[in-house]
Short mmCIF file of C-alpha atoms in Angstrom, two decimals:
data_model
loop_
_atom_site.label_atom_id
_atom_site.label_comp_id
_atom_site.label_asym_id
_atom_site.label_seq_id
_atom_site.Cartn_x
_atom_site.Cartn_y
_atom_site.Cartn_z
CA MET L 95 76.12 144.89 142.34
CA ARG L 96 73.57 147.25 140.74
CA ARG L 97 71.86 147.96 144.11
CA LEU L 98 75.30 148.53 145.71
CA SER L 99 76.28 151.02 142.98
CA VAL L 100 72.96 152.89 143.35
CA SER L 101 73.62 153.00 147.12
CA LEU L 102 77.06 154.50 146.64
CA ILE L 103 75.66 157.15 144.37
CA LEU L 104 73.05 158.04 146.98
CA LEU L 105 75.73 158.24 149.66
CA GLN L 106 77.52 160.73 147.54
CA LEU L 107 74.38 162.70 146.98
CA PHE L 108 73.09 162.83 150.58
CA GLY L 109 76.21 162.97 152.54
CA ASN L 110 77.80 160.56 155.05
CA CYS L 111 75.92 158.30 157.49
CA LEU L 112 76.57 157.94 161.16
CA GLY L 113 78.41 155.39 163.25
CA GLN L 114 81.85 154.55 164.70
CA PHE L 115 85.23 156.01 163.53
CA PRO L 116 84.67 158.15 160.36
CA ARG L 117 87.00 156.76 157.65
CA PRO L 118 88.45 160.20 156.93
CA CYS L 119 89.70 160.38 160.54
CA ALA L 120 91.20 156.90 160.71
CA ASN L 121 94.76 157.98 160.01
CA SER L 122 98.01 159.06 161.60
CA GLU L 123 97.43 162.76 160.92
CA ALA L 124 94.02 162.84 162.57
CA LEU L 125 95.32 160.86 165.60
CA ARG L 126 98.33 163.14 165.85
CA THR L 127 96.40 166.39 165.70
CA LYS L 128 93.39 164.85 167.59
CA GLU L 129 91.11 166.59 165.06
CA CYS L 130 88.24 164.80 163.35
CA CYS L 131 86.60 167.54 161.15
CA PRO L 132 86.03 165.95 157.78
CA VAL L 133 85.35 168.00 154.58
CA TRP L 134 81.81 168.13 153.38
CA ASP L 135 81.81 167.53 149.56
CA GLY L 136 79.00 169.91 149.06
CA ASP L 137 81.29 172.96 149.48
CA SER L 138 84.67 171.27 149.98
CA SER L 139 85.10 172.84 153.42
CA ALA L 140 85.58 171.18 156.85
CA CYS L 141 82.19 170.59 158.46
CA GLY L 142 80.46 172.39 155.61
CA ALA L 143 81.53 175.74 157.18
CA LEU L 144 81.37 177.68 153.92
CA SER L 145 77.63 176.75 153.66
CA GLY L 146 76.91 177.54 157.27
CA ARG L 147 76.24 173.87 158.08
CA GLY L 148 78.70 173.63 160.94
CA PHE L 149 82.27 174.38 162.14
CA CYS L 150 85.27 172.61 163.70
CA THR L 151 85.52 173.21 167.35
CA GLU L 152 86.99 171.99 170.63
CA VAL L 153 85.15 169.17 172.40
CA LEU L 154 84.00 170.20 175.85
CA VAL L 155 83.33 167.13 178.01
CA SER L 156 81.33 167.19 181.28
CA ASP L 157 83.33 167.19 184.50
CA GLU L 158 80.43 166.21 186.67
CA PRO L 159 81.51 163.37 189.09
CA ASN L 160 80.69 159.75 188.33
CA GLY L 161 79.49 157.11 190.73
CA PRO L 162 81.84 154.80 192.59
CA GLN L 163 81.28 151.72 190.38
CA TYR L 164 84.38 152.49 188.37
CA PRO L 165 87.23 153.69 190.56
CA HIS L 166 89.95 154.07 187.85
CA SER L 167 91.01 157.07 185.76
CA GLY L 168 93.01 157.45 182.53
CA ILE L 169 93.27 153.77 181.57
CA ASP L 170 90.27 153.24 179.26
CA ASP L 171 89.86 154.91 175.88
CA ARG L 172 86.08 155.49 176.54
CA GLU L 173 86.69 157.68 179.62
CA ARG L 174 85.64 161.24 178.88
CA TRP L 175 84.73 160.22 175.39
CA PRO L 176 86.02 160.97 172.74
CA LEU L 177 89.10 162.77 174.14
CA ALA L 178 91.46 159.66 173.98
CA PHE L 179 91.12 160.01 170.17
CA PHE L 180 89.94 163.49 169.25
CA ASN L 181 89.52 166.84 171.07
CA ARG L 182 88.14 168.74 167.99
CA THR L 183 85.19 167.64 165.98
CA CYS L 184 82.36 169.11 163.92
CA ARG L 185 79.58 171.00 165.62
CA CYS L 186 76.63 171.17 163.35
CA ALA L 187 74.23 174.15 163.13
CA GLY L 188 70.44 174.20 163.01
CA ASN L 189 68.98 170.93 161.67
CA TYR L 190 72.24 169.71 160.15
CA GLY L 191 73.92 166.62 161.41
CA GLY L 192 76.49 163.88 160.57
CA PHE L 193 80.22 163.68 161.33
CA ASN L 194 80.88 166.32 158.69
CA CYS L 195 77.49 168.14 158.97
CA GLY L 196 76.53 166.83 155.56
CA GLU L 197 73.49 165.09 156.99
CA CYS L 198 70.22 166.23 158.55
CA ARG L 199 69.59 165.53 162.13
CA PHE L 200 67.00 162.91 162.99
CA GLY L 201 63.50 163.74 161.60
CA TYR L 202 64.63 166.33 159.15
CA TRP L 203 65.05 166.03 155.33
CA GLY L 204 65.83 167.99 152.23
CA SER L 205 68.88 169.72 150.89
CA ASN L 206 68.59 172.42 153.60
CA CYS L 207 67.22 169.99 156.25
CA ALA L 208 64.14 172.17 156.61
CA GLU L 209 61.49 169.52 156.09
CA TYR L 210 60.22 167.65 159.15
CA ARG L 211 58.97 164.10 158.42
CA GLU L 212 57.56 161.54 160.79
CA SER L 213 58.11 157.90 159.98
CA VAL L 214 56.07 155.04 161.43
CA ARG L 215 57.71 151.84 162.83
CA ARG L 216 55.30 149.00 162.37
CA ASN L 217 54.69 145.59 164.01
CA ILE L 218 56.54 143.04 161.96
CA LEU L 219 53.80 140.46 162.50
CA THR L 220 51.15 142.68 160.77
CA MET L 221 53.41 143.71 157.82
CA SER L 222 52.72 142.46 154.40
CA THR L 223 54.79 139.41 153.24
CA ALA L 224 56.50 141.68 150.71
CA ASP L 225 57.58 144.04 153.42
CA GLN L 226 58.71 141.27 155.71
CA GLN L 227 60.83 139.85 152.86
CA LYS L 228 62.26 143.23 152.06
CA PHE L 229 63.28 143.72 155.67
CA VAL L 230 65.13 140.34 155.64
CA SER L 231 66.76 141.13 152.39
CA TYR L 232 67.95 144.56 153.73
CA LEU L 233 69.50 142.82 156.74
CA ASN L 234 71.30 140.36 154.46
CA LEU L 235 72.47 143.19 152.17
CA ALA L 236 73.92 145.04 155.19
CA LYS L 237 75.66 141.81 156.30
CA ASN L 238 77.39 141.61 152.91
CA THR L 239 78.31 145.22 152.18
CA ILE L 240 81.36 146.91 153.58
CA SER L 241 80.65 150.32 155.23
CA GLN L 242 81.88 153.01 152.99
CA ASP L 243 82.16 155.70 155.69
CA TYR L 244 83.20 153.97 158.88
CA VAL L 245 85.86 151.68 160.21
CA ILE L 246 86.41 150.05 163.67
CA SER L 247 89.50 150.32 165.83
CA THR L 248 91.29 147.01 166.32
CA ALA L 249 93.61 148.25 169.13
CA THR L 250 93.65 150.67 171.95
CA ARG L 251 94.69 154.31 171.45
CA GLU L 252 97.92 153.62 173.32
CA GLU L 253 98.85 150.76 170.94
CA MET L 254 98.46 153.16 168.03
CA GLY L 255 101.40 155.19 169.23
CA GLU L 256 101.70 158.55 170.90
CA ASN L 257 101.53 160.43 167.67
CA GLY L 258 99.24 157.99 165.84
CA GLU L 259 102.21 156.52 164.00
CA ASN L 260 100.55 153.07 163.95
CA PRO L 261 96.89 153.56 163.20
CA MET L 262 95.04 150.31 163.66
CA PHE L 263 91.61 150.35 162.01
CA SER L 264 89.71 147.79 159.98
CA ASP L 265 86.90 147.71 157.39
CA ILE L 266 83.71 146.06 158.54
CA ASN L 267 80.35 145.36 156.94
CA THR L 268 77.39 147.56 157.65
CA TYR L 269 75.46 145.13 159.88
CA ASP L 270 78.58 144.10 161.90
CA LEU L 271 79.54 147.82 162.42
CA PHE L 272 76.61 148.03 164.80
CA VAL L 273 77.34 144.63 166.47
CA TRP L 274 80.90 145.86 167.07
CA MET L 275 79.63 149.18 168.52
CA HIS L 276 77.41 147.30 170.95
CA TYR L 277 80.35 145.17 171.94
CA TYR L 278 82.73 148.19 172.29
CA VAL L 279 80.34 150.09 174.49
CA SER L 280 79.93 147.23 176.92
CA ARG L 281 83.37 145.60 176.95
CA ASP L 282 85.53 145.21 180.07
CA THR L 283 88.43 147.54 180.90
CA PHE L 284 91.91 146.27 180.52
CA LEU L 285 93.96 146.83 183.61
CA GLY L 286 97.26 145.27 182.36
CA GLY L 287 98.19 141.67 182.16
CA PRO L 288 96.32 138.63 180.84
CA GLY L 289 92.82 138.43 182.14
CA ASN L 290 93.25 141.44 184.33
CA VAL L 291 90.08 143.50 183.70
CA TRP L 292 87.56 145.66 185.46
CA ARG L 293 84.03 144.24 184.80
CA GLU L 294 81.91 146.80 186.61
CA ILE L 295 81.74 149.17 183.62
CA ASP L 296 79.22 149.45 180.77
CA PHE L 297 78.51 152.74 178.96
CA ALA L 298 75.19 151.63 177.69
CA HIS L 299 73.66 149.26 180.20
CA GLU L 300 72.79 148.94 183.90
CA SER L 301 72.15 152.69 184.46
CA ALA L 302 70.42 155.77 183.21
CA ALA L 303 71.80 155.83 179.66
CA PHE L 304 70.42 152.41 178.80
CA LEU L 305 67.28 153.76 177.16
CA PRO L 306 68.71 156.96 175.50
CA TRP L 307 71.77 155.11 174.23
CA HIS L 308 69.73 152.39 172.56
CA ARG L 309 67.32 154.98 171.12
CA VAL L 310 70.24 156.66 169.33
CA PHE L 311 71.74 153.31 168.36
CA LEU L 312 68.45 152.30 166.55
CA LEU L 313 68.20 155.66 164.88
CA HIS L 314 71.73 155.29 163.47
CA TRP L 315 71.07 151.74 162.47
CA GLU L 316 67.87 152.72 160.67
CA ASN L 317 69.58 155.64 158.95
CA GLU L 318 72.48 153.38 157.77
CA ILE L 319 69.96 150.93 156.18
CA ARG L 320 68.21 153.77 154.37
CA LYS L 321 71.43 154.93 152.84
CA LEU L 322 72.66 151.55 151.93
CA THR L 323 69.39 150.51 150.15
CA GLY L 324 68.28 153.90 148.85
CA ASP L 325 64.93 153.23 150.61
CA PHE L 326 64.35 156.45 152.58
CA ASN L 327 60.90 155.26 153.72
CA PHE L 328 62.45 152.38 155.61
CA THR L 329 61.78 152.04 159.32
CA ILE L 330 62.81 149.37 161.78
CA PRO L 331 59.94 147.01 162.62
CA TYR L 332 59.24 145.99 166.24
CA TRP L 333 58.13 142.72 167.71
CA ASP L 334 55.29 143.13 170.25
CA TRP L 335 56.14 140.18 172.46
CA ARG L 336 53.55 140.87 175.11
CA ASP L 337 51.82 137.58 176.19
CA ALA L 338 53.72 135.54 173.58
CA GLN L 339 53.96 131.86 174.35
CA SER L 340 56.79 131.26 171.86
CA CYS L 341 59.20 133.08 169.62
CA GLN L 342 56.65 134.22 167.03
CA VAL L 343 59.29 135.74 164.76
CA CYS L 344 61.40 132.54 164.68
CA THR L 345 60.14 131.31 161.34
CA ASP L 346 62.15 130.82 158.14
CA ALA L 347 60.09 133.63 156.52
CA LEU L 348 61.16 136.06 159.27
CA MET L 349 64.18 135.78 161.64
CA GLY L 350 64.84 132.06 161.00
CA GLY L 351 63.30 128.94 162.37
CA ARG L 352 64.99 126.16 164.36
CA SER L 353 67.29 123.85 162.45
CA PRO L 354 65.93 120.27 162.39
CA LEU L 355 69.52 119.01 162.70
CA ASN L 356 70.65 121.03 165.60
CA PRO L 357 68.23 122.93 167.95
CA ASN L 358 70.91 125.57 168.65
CA LEU L 359 71.20 126.58 164.99
CA ILE L 360 69.05 128.48 162.53
CA SER L 361 67.20 126.51 159.89
CA PRO L 362 69.13 126.05 156.64
CA ALA L 363 66.03 127.44 154.84
CA SER L 364 66.83 130.92 156.37
CA VAL L 365 69.43 133.41 155.03
CA PHE L 366 70.61 133.82 158.65
CA SER L 367 71.90 130.24 158.77
CA SER L 368 74.93 131.32 156.82
CA TRP L 369 75.77 134.36 158.99
CA LYS L 370 78.93 134.38 161.05
CA VAL L 371 78.85 136.08 164.44
CA ILE L 372 81.58 138.40 165.79
CA CYS L 373 82.60 139.75 169.22
CA THR L 374 81.20 136.75 171.16
CA GLN L 375 84.42 135.65 173.03
CA PRO L 376 84.99 138.29 175.71
CA GLU L 377 87.04 136.00 177.91
CA ASP L 378 89.36 135.24 175.11
CA TYR L 379 89.80 138.93 174.33
CA ASN L 380 90.45 139.71 178.00
CA ASN L 381 93.05 136.91 178.28
CA ARG L 382 94.86 138.11 175.16
CA GLU L 383 94.37 141.82 175.99
CA VAL L 384 92.88 142.57 172.52
CA LEU L 385 89.82 144.11 171.11
CA CYS L 386 87.34 142.18 168.98
CA ASN L 387 88.56 142.70 165.40
CA ALA L 388 85.26 141.49 163.76
CA THR L 389 86.64 138.21 162.59
CA GLY L 390 83.83 135.59 162.04
CA GLU L 391 83.58 133.33 165.06
CA GLY L 392 81.00 130.74 164.06
CA PRO L 393 77.31 130.46 163.23
CA LEU L 394 74.47 132.38 164.76
CA LEU L 395 73.17 130.54 167.82
CA ARG L 396 69.60 130.52 169.12
CA ASN L 397 67.49 128.00 171.01
CA PRO L 398 64.38 129.90 172.19
CA GLY L 399 62.59 128.54 175.19
CA ASN L 400 65.35 126.04 176.25
CA HIS L 401 66.79 128.48 178.71
CA ASP L 402 67.06 128.59 182.53
CA GLN L 403 63.42 128.56 183.54
CA ASN L 404 64.26 129.54 187.15
CA ARG L 405 65.90 132.75 185.94
CA THR L 406 63.20 133.61 183.43
CA PRO L 407 59.94 131.61 183.93
CA ARG L 408 58.11 133.22 181.04
CA LEU L 409 58.14 136.03 178.55
CA PRO L 410 56.78 139.41 179.79
CA THR L 411 53.01 139.94 179.64
CA SER L 412 50.77 142.94 179.03
CA ALA L 413 50.26 143.23 182.68
CA ASP L 414 54.07 143.34 183.24
CA VAL L 415 54.31 146.22 180.80
CA GLU L 416 51.53 148.23 182.52
CA LEU L 417 53.09 147.62 185.89
CA THR L 418 56.45 148.80 184.61
CA LEU L 419 54.90 152.04 183.26
CA GLY L 420 53.45 152.76 186.68
CA HIS L 421 56.85 153.39 188.22
CA THR L 422 57.16 157.17 188.29
CA GLU L 423 60.89 157.77 189.05
CA TYR L 424 63.22 157.33 186.13
CA GLU L 425 66.39 156.54 188.20
CA THR L 426 66.89 156.10 191.92
CA GLY L 427 69.50 155.30 194.56
CA THR L 428 72.73 153.97 193.25
CA MET L 429 71.44 154.28 189.74
CA ASP L 430 72.74 150.89 188.74
CA ARG L 431 71.37 147.37 188.59
CA LEU L 432 70.76 147.45 192.35
CA ALA L 433 68.33 150.43 192.14
CA ASN L 434 64.90 149.90 193.58
CA ASN L 435 61.70 151.52 192.30
CA SER L 436 63.54 152.83 189.25
CA PHE L 437 61.53 152.69 185.94
CA ARG L 438 64.79 152.23 184.07
CA ASN L 439 65.92 149.30 186.17
CA VAL L 440 62.56 147.61 186.00
CA LEU L 441 62.32 147.99 182.19
CA GLU L 442 65.89 146.83 181.78
CA GLY L 443 65.01 143.78 183.76
CA PHE L 444 66.89 143.72 187.05
CA ALA L 445 63.83 144.64 189.18
CA SER L 446 60.25 143.29 189.52
CA PRO L 447 57.53 145.12 187.46
CA GLU L 448 55.12 144.51 190.30
CA THR L 449 57.12 145.69 193.26
CA GLY L 450 59.92 147.64 191.71
CA GLN L 451 62.42 145.88 193.98
CA ILE L 452 65.52 144.12 192.62
CA VAL L 453 65.15 140.36 192.07
CA PRO L 454 68.65 138.84 192.29
CA GLY L 455 69.10 135.89 190.12
CA GLN L 456 66.11 136.63 187.80
CA SER L 457 65.80 138.39 184.58
CA THR L 458 62.56 140.34 183.78
CA MET L 459 61.31 142.57 180.94
CA HIS L 460 64.10 143.49 178.50
CA ASN L 461 66.60 140.96 179.98
CA ALA L 462 63.99 138.19 179.89
CA LEU L 463 63.89 138.31 176.07
CA HIS L 464 67.67 138.03 175.83
CA ILE L 465 67.79 135.09 178.16
CA TYR L 466 64.81 133.39 176.45
CA MET L 467 66.57 133.32 173.13
CA ASN L 468 69.31 131.13 174.76
CA GLY L 469 72.13 131.74 172.25
CA SER L 470 73.90 134.73 170.72
CA MET L 471 71.30 137.10 172.18
CA SER L 472 72.06 135.96 175.66
CA SER L 473 75.58 137.53 175.76
CA VAL L 474 75.53 141.27 176.32
CA GLN L 475 78.53 142.13 174.19
CA GLY L 476 77.50 139.93 171.22
CA SER L 477 73.76 140.14 171.43
CA ALA L 478 73.35 142.39 168.47
CA ASN L 479 74.52 139.54 166.21
CA ASP L 480 70.97 138.20 166.25
CA PRO L 481 68.66 140.27 164.06
CA ILE L 482 65.93 139.78 166.71
CA PHE L 483 67.88 142.30 168.65
CA VAL L 484 66.67 145.25 166.63
CA LEU L 485 63.00 144.01 166.73
CA HIS L 486 63.17 143.62 170.50
CA HIS L 487 64.89 146.91 171.23
CA ALA L 488 62.45 148.81 168.97
CA PHE L 489 59.62 147.49 171.24
CA ILE L 490 61.62 148.39 174.35
CA ASP L 491 62.07 151.81 172.93
CA SER L 492 58.28 152.12 172.43
CA ILE L 493 57.73 151.33 176.09
CA TYR L 494 60.22 153.99 177.06
CA GLU L 495 58.26 156.35 174.76
CA ARG L 496 54.98 155.50 176.53
CA TRP L 497 56.59 156.23 179.89
CA LEU L 498 57.82 159.66 178.67
CA ARG L 499 54.37 160.56 177.35
CA THR L 500 52.64 159.36 180.49
CA HIS L 501 54.88 161.03 183.04
CA GLN L 502 56.26 163.94 180.97
CA PRO L 503 59.46 164.26 182.96
CA VAL L 504 61.60 167.35 182.82
CA ARG L 505 65.31 167.23 181.90
CA ALA L 506 66.20 167.55 185.63
CA ASN L 507 64.75 164.09 186.20
CA TYR L 508 67.70 162.59 184.41
CA PRO L 509 70.82 162.26 186.59
CA LEU L 510 73.23 165.14 186.13
CA SER L 511 76.01 163.55 188.22
CA ASN L 512 77.03 160.50 190.26
CA ALA L 513 75.65 157.97 187.87
CA PRO L 514 78.05 155.15 186.81
CA ILE L 515 80.62 156.37 184.32
CA GLY L 516 79.10 157.05 180.97
CA HIS L 517 75.60 157.67 182.25
CA ASN L 518 75.44 161.26 183.44
CA ASP L 519 73.33 163.74 181.50
CA GLY L 520 76.23 165.50 179.83
CA TYR L 521 78.35 162.37 179.01
CA TYR L 522 78.91 161.90 175.33
CA MET L 523 77.50 158.57 174.18
CA VAL L 524 80.27 155.99 173.39
CA PRO L 525 81.23 155.45 170.53
CA PHE L 526 79.14 157.78 168.35
CA PHE L 527 80.31 160.32 165.81
CA PRO L 528 78.93 163.00 165.71
CA LEU L 529 78.65 163.46 169.46
CA PHE L 530 75.39 163.13 171.42
CA ARG L 531 74.82 163.73 175.10
CA ASN L 532 72.67 161.23 177.01
CA GLY L 533 70.31 163.85 178.41
CA ASP L 534 69.49 165.08 174.87
CA TYR L 535 67.59 161.86 174.25
CA PHE L 536 65.49 162.00 177.44
CA LEU L 537 62.64 163.25 175.23
CA SER L 538 59.80 161.98 173.10
CA ASN L 539 60.44 160.35 169.78
CA LYS L 540 58.04 162.92 168.23
CA ALA L 541 61.02 165.30 168.24
CA LEU L 542 63.22 162.75 166.45
CA GLY L 543 60.86 162.04 163.51
CA TYR L 544 59.38 158.73 164.26
CA GLU L 545 56.34 156.99 165.81
CA TYR L 546 55.12 153.48 166.66
CA ALA L 547 52.08 152.12 164.92
CA TYR L 548 50.39 150.80 168.04
CA LEU L 549 50.74 154.20 169.81
CA LEU L 550 48.81 156.00 167.16
CA ASP L 551 45.14 156.80 167.65
CA PRO L 552 42.71 154.07 166.34
CA GLY L 553 42.11 155.73 162.96
CA GLN L 554 45.80 156.35 162.29
CA ARG L 555 46.60 152.88 163.57
CA PHE L 556 44.09 151.25 161.21
CA LEU L 557 45.68 153.17 158.25
CA GLN L 558 49.17 152.24 159.24
CA GLU L 559 48.67 148.56 160.17
CA PHE L 560 46.10 147.59 157.46
CA VAL L 561 45.62 150.11 154.71
CA THR L 562 49.21 151.38 154.21
CA PRO L 563 50.61 147.95 153.67
CA TYR L 564 48.11 147.29 150.86
CA LEU L 565 48.74 150.72 149.39
CA GLU L 566 52.48 150.02 149.48
CA GLN L 567 51.90 146.73 147.66
CA ALA L 568 49.87 148.54 145.10
CA ARG L 569 52.63 151.15 144.73
CA GLN L 570 55.17 148.37 144.25
CA ILE L 571 53.13 146.70 141.43
CA TRP L 572 51.92 150.01 139.93
CA PRO L 573 54.55 150.04 137.20
CA TRP L 574 53.50 146.48 136.21
CA LEU L 575 49.83 147.44 136.23
CA LEU L 576 50.55 150.56 134.19
CA GLY L 577 52.58 148.55 131.69
CA ALA L 578 49.83 145.90 131.47
CA GLY L 579 47.22 148.61 130.91
CA ILE L 580 49.23 150.23 128.08
CA ILE L 581 49.76 146.91 126.40
CA GLY L 582 46.06 146.10 126.85
CA ALA L 583 45.01 149.35 125.32
CA LEU L 584 47.39 148.78 122.31
CA ILE L 585 46.03 145.34 121.78
CA ALA L 586 42.42 146.64 121.97
CA SER L 587 43.25 149.32 119.41
CA VAL L 588 44.84 146.84 117.02
CA VAL L 589 41.81 144.58 117.34
CA ALA L 590 39.40 147.52 116.67
CA VAL L 591 41.38 148.54 113.54
CA VAL L 592 41.27 144.91 112.29
CA ILE L 593 37.59 144.75 112.86
CA VAL L 594 36.96 148.10 111.06
CA PHE L 595 39.02 146.99 108.01
CA ALA L 596 37.36 143.55 108.04
CA ARG L 597 33.91 145.12 108.09
CA ARG L 598 34.77 147.50 105.22
CA LYS L 599 36.16 144.67 103.23
CA TRP L 600 33.04 142.63 103.92
CA LYS L 601 30.82 145.47 102.71
CA ARG L 602 32.83 145.86 99.48
CA ASN L 603 32.46 142.19 98.80
CA GLN L 604 28.70 142.40 99.37
CA ARG L 605 28.43 145.30 96.93
CA ARG L 606 30.41 143.44 94.28
CA LYS L 607 28.11 140.41 94.65
CA ARG L 608 24.96 142.60 94.24
CA ALA L 609 26.47 144.37 91.21
CA THR L 610 27.08 141.06 89.53
CA ILE L 611 23.45 140.04 89.99
CA PHE L 612 21.60 143.25 88.88
CA GLY L 613 24.13 144.97 86.65
CA GLU L 614 25.76 148.27 87.24
CA ARG L 615 23.57 151.40 86.99
CA GLN L 616 24.52 154.85 85.86
CA PRO L 617 24.16 157.84 88.22
CA LEU L 618 20.65 159.41 88.36
CA LEU L 619 22.12 162.92 87.87
CA HIS L 620 24.91 164.06 85.67
CA SER L 621 26.93 167.01 86.67
CA SER L 622 30.36 168.22 86.41
CA LEU L 623 31.03 167.36 89.97
CA GLU L 624 29.76 163.91 89.72
CA GLU L 625 31.75 163.39 86.47
CA GLY L 626 34.83 164.39 88.37
CA SER L 627 34.36 161.55 90.76
CA SER L 628 34.82 158.12 89.28
CA SER L 629 34.06 156.48 92.62
CA TYR L 630 30.55 157.80 93.02
CA GLN L 631 27.94 155.15 92.10
CA THR L 632 24.45 154.31 93.14
CA THR L 633 22.94 150.84 93.37
CA MET L 634 19.34 149.77 93.71
#
């Protein structure tokens, strides 16, 4: 409770975090007016306008044509996001960010967002035991803390009434907020009637926005954990799975080992064994024509290695990563999962790293890890339930970063039009507030305030992977060391005083003994000064 109270205070001090529907906008009035321009507490004005942080303005969505994969119009709330819900939102100025412009944009800090700071994401397998345990505890805290700033929608906009007279939103914990977002962005479109859905739609997968969307997703997730814990030095770790022969992070000390009682479950010794998953029953939602409402649906499932070997013979290797990086075109052809020689399609896992050609019935690279986990991770909509998801996607993001640095593409290399719905350059990412365009994140993470430890030069890498963890441990125990030092100094002082007094007493006793033996003698000289001092005596 103490940590939660501290977190709430920090949220008030530093503004609101980022995510799904802002709580101040989840009401009838906001839905009726279609305006989501919350007040920033710093100056009590909408979007912090009085402080020059931002202003409330009309949302202008891109009208560039989409590809043929989704032939419908006006039946899905995610079309032309976010207009089904709001057509006026905050637009932040300068380095300000957040749904009410009370935050800083990624990479910037300080009351005026003028300080650029670069954080380093580290390999979870080289982190200190203390940092590994801290990461696990942060995840568990997020799973057990209701988001203070965001809610989820439990119904379509149409069900909420023409004027928003029936707003249907629900609280959700901080971890599940992101699970739900990943479900919502990839769910099927309801066409009317039980089970009548359009499946060829996904606003974050199977096309160009796959990498930019997940980059923003991780940045939001990282930011949320920082605000929840008050640890503003926190960064998401990554799992470097190149050449791994097993799930190296599947231990009770990390992401949870295998249960000895059921190979599909997490070991009871792990905190994750008590977690309940959400949004894992898409067919049920489709048949009932409902959205996932974040109700717990059972335990976290995982059975690494006991998957379809024909679909994924092995985990990706170092050679696979290097071959993937060799593909020079970001997106090609139909710009979906059938695209050949597309770096994005190879990295996502629908095409061969070696040839660049699609491989029907097989899953490579990113997809291979999801299949290998053989459980909650293996379902697109519910995959973020497994905490391995963030470790995996952080490493995928690092490969994306390597490709950007190697090939240095210009913005024009990202598709402006004719990509599947949700993936064009100017399309706003579903379901984020504030709004972000896909093409804005077709750029190096250096501009976003973070780096990966293994991409640093050798000297920096050594400091980050080996020296920094020990310095962090020293920092954590420094108060104890300082306290121990002070106590030690006090004890030493007391001992010294005792010794001094004991020595003086011993000397007085010795003098008394000698005086008893030889008799007391009078002073050799008599003067007024000596006579004035009854303590002055001389002995032989």
